[in-house]
Short mmCIF file of C-alpha atoms in Angstrom, two decimals:
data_model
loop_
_atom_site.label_atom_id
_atom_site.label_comp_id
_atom_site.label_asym_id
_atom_site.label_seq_id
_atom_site.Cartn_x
_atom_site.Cartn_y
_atom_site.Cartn_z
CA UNK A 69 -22.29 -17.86 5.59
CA UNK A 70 -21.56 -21.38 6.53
CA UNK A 71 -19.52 -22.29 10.12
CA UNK A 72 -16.32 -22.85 8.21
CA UNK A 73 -16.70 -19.66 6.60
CA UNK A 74 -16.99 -17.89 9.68
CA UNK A 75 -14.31 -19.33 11.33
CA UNK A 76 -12.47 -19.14 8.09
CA UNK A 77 -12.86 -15.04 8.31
CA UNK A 78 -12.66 -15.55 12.09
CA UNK A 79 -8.47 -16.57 11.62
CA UNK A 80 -7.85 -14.25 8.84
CA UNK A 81 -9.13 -10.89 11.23
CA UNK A 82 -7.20 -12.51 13.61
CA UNK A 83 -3.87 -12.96 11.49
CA UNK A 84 -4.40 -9.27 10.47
CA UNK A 85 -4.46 -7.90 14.16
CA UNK A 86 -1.20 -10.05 14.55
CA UNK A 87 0.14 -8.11 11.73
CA UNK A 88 -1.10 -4.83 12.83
CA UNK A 89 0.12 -5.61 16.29
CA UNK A 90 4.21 -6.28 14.88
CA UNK A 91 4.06 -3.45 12.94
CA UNK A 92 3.11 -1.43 15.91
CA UNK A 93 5.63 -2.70 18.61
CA UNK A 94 8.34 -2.71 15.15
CA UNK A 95 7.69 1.48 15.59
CA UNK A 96 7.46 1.27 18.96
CA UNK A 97 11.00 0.13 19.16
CA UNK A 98 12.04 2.40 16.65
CA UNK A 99 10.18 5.82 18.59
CA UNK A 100 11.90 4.59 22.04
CA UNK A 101 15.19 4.56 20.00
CA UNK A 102 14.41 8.32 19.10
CA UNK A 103 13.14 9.65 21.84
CA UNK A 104 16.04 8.63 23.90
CA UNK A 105 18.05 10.29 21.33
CA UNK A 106 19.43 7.13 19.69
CA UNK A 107 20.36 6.56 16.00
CA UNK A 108 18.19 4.10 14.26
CA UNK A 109 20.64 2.35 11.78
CA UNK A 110 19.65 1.67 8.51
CA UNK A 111 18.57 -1.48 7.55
CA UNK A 112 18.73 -3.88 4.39
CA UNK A 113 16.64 -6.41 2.89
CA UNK A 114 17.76 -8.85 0.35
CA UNK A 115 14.64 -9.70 -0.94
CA UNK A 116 11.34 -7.21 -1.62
CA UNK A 117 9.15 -5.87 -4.52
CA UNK A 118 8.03 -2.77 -4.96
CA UNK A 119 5.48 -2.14 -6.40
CA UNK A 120 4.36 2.04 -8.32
CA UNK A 121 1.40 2.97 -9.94
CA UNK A 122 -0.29 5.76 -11.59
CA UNK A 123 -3.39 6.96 -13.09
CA UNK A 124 -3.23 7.05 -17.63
CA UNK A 125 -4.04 10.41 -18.43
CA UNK A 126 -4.58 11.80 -14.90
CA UNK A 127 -4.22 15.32 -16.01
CA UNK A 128 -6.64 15.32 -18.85
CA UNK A 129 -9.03 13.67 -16.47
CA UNK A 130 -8.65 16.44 -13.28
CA UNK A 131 -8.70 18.54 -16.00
CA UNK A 132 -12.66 17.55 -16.73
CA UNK A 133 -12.96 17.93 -12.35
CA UNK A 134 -13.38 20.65 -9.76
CA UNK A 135 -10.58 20.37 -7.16
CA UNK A 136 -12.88 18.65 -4.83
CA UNK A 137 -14.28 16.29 -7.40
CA UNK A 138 -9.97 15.39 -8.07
CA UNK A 139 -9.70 14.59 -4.38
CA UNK A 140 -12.78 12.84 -3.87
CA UNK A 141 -11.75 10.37 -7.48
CA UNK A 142 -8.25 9.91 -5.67
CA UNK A 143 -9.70 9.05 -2.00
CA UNK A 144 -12.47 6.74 -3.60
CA UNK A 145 -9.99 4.64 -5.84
CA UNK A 146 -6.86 5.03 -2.88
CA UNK A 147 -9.84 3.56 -0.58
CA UNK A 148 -10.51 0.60 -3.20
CA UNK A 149 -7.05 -0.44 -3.29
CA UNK A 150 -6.61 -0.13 0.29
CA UNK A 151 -9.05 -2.20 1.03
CA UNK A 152 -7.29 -4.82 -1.13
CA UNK A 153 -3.77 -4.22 0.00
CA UNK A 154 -5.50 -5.48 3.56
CA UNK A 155 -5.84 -8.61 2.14
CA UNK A 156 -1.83 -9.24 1.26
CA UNK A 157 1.49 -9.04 2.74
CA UNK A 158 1.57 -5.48 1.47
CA UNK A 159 2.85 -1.95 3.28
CA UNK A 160 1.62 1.09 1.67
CA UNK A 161 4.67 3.81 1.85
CA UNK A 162 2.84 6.84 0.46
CA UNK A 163 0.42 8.03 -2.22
CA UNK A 164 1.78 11.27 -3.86
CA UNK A 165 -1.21 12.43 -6.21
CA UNK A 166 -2.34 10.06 -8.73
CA UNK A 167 0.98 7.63 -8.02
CA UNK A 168 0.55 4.61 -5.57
CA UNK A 169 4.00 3.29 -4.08
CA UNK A 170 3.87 0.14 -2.01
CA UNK A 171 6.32 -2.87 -1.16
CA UNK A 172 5.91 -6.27 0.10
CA UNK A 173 9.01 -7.85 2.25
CA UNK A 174 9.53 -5.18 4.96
CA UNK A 175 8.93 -4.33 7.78
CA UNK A 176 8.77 -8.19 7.95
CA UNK A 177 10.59 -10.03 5.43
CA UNK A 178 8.64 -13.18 3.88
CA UNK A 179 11.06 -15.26 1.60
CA UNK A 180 9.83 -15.28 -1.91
CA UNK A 181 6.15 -14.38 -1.13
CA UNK A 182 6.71 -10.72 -2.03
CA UNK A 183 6.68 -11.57 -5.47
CA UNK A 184 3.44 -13.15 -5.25
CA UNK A 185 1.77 -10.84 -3.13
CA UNK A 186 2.57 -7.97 -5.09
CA UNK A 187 1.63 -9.56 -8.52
CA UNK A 188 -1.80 -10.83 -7.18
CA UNK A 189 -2.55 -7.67 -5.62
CA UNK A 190 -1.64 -5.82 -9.05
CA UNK A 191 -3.88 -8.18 -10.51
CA UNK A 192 -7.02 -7.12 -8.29
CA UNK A 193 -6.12 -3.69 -8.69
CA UNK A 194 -6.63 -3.85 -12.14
CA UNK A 195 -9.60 -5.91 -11.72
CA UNK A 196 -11.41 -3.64 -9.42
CA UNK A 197 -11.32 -0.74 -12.09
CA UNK A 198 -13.88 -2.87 -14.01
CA UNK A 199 -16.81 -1.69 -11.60
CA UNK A 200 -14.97 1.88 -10.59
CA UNK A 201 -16.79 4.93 -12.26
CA UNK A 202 -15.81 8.60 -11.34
CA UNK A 203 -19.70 9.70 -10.34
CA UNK A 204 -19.73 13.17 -12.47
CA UNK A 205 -17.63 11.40 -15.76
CA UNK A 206 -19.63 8.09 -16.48
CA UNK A 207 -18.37 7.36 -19.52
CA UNK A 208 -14.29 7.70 -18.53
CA UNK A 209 -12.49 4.80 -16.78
CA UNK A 210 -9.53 4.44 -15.07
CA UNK A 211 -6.66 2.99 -16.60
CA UNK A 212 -3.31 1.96 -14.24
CA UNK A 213 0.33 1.97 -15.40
CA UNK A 214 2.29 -0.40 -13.11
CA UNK A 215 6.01 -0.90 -12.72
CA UNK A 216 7.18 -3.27 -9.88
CA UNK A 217 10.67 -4.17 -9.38
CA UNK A 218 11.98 -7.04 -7.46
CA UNK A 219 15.40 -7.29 -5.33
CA UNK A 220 17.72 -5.34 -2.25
CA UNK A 221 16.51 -2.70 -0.89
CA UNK A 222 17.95 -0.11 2.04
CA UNK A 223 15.73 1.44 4.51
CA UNK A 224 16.50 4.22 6.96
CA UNK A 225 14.26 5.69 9.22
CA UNK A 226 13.20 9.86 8.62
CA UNK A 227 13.44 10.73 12.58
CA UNK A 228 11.16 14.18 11.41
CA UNK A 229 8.61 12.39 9.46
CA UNK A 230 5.98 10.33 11.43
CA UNK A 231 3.41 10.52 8.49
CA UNK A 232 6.12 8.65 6.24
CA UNK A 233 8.09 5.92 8.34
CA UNK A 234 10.40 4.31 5.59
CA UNK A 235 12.87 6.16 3.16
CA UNK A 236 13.22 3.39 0.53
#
């Protein structure tokens, strides 16, 4: 790794701890608000894409698994795309099963570049199920269907769910 490549890697950890930090004080504010019995109000943004996925023919593969070989397929492939999501302007809201739901543009809005983050990170997505293999099915791959939709969107904050932040 040259110098410019470490320092290069240097300012991106360094952008992502910003990130991490604004989303943290952004729930701080809203768990003060709560706990002092406020309302938080809900909130609009003009401009995000969200972005669903879901496994092809999840069933008939879970159907070839144990129950602990289905969870350990999910965690393995939710940890792939994880791990690329950390690289864009992306907030995961949930995973329910085999679907995915993420959207770029909130909690911090970022012009047009929701569009693009959520289109390249699609992109890599797809790409990384190249080199994915379920360990005790070989010969099956993973296939993705992805919808994303792009435009207003209301949030409102679930005051008895800390697990899930954002009703969308």
């Amino acid at each position: 790794m040259t110098m410019i490549n470490l320092k290069q890697s240097l300012i991106h950890l360094t952008l992502k701890k910003i990130d991490v930090v604004s989303i943290i004080l952004f729930f701080r504010q809203v768990a003060d608000k709560l706990k002092l019995g406020q309302s938080v109000e809900p909130e609009s943004f003009d401009a995000v894409t969200v972005f669903f996925s879901d496994v092809v023919s999840f069933t008939k593969i879970a159907g070839k698994c144990s129950p602990l070989q289905v969870v350990n397929l999910l965690n393995d492939l939710y940890t792939t795309f994880d791990g690329i999501i950390d690289s864009h302007d992306v907030y995961k809201v949930e995973t329910i099963g085999d679907g995915y739901l993420c959207v770029s543009g909130l909690p911090h809005r970022n012009g047009q570049e929701h569009i693009k983050e959520i289109c390249s990170m699609s992109l890599e997505f797809l790409s990384s199920l190249a080199g994915f293999r379920i360990p005790h099915l070989p010969q099956e791959r993973i296939n993705l269907r992805i919808g994303a939709h792009t435009g207003k969107l209301s949030v409102n904050i679930r005051a008895y769910s800390l697990n899930r932040i954002f009703c969308l």
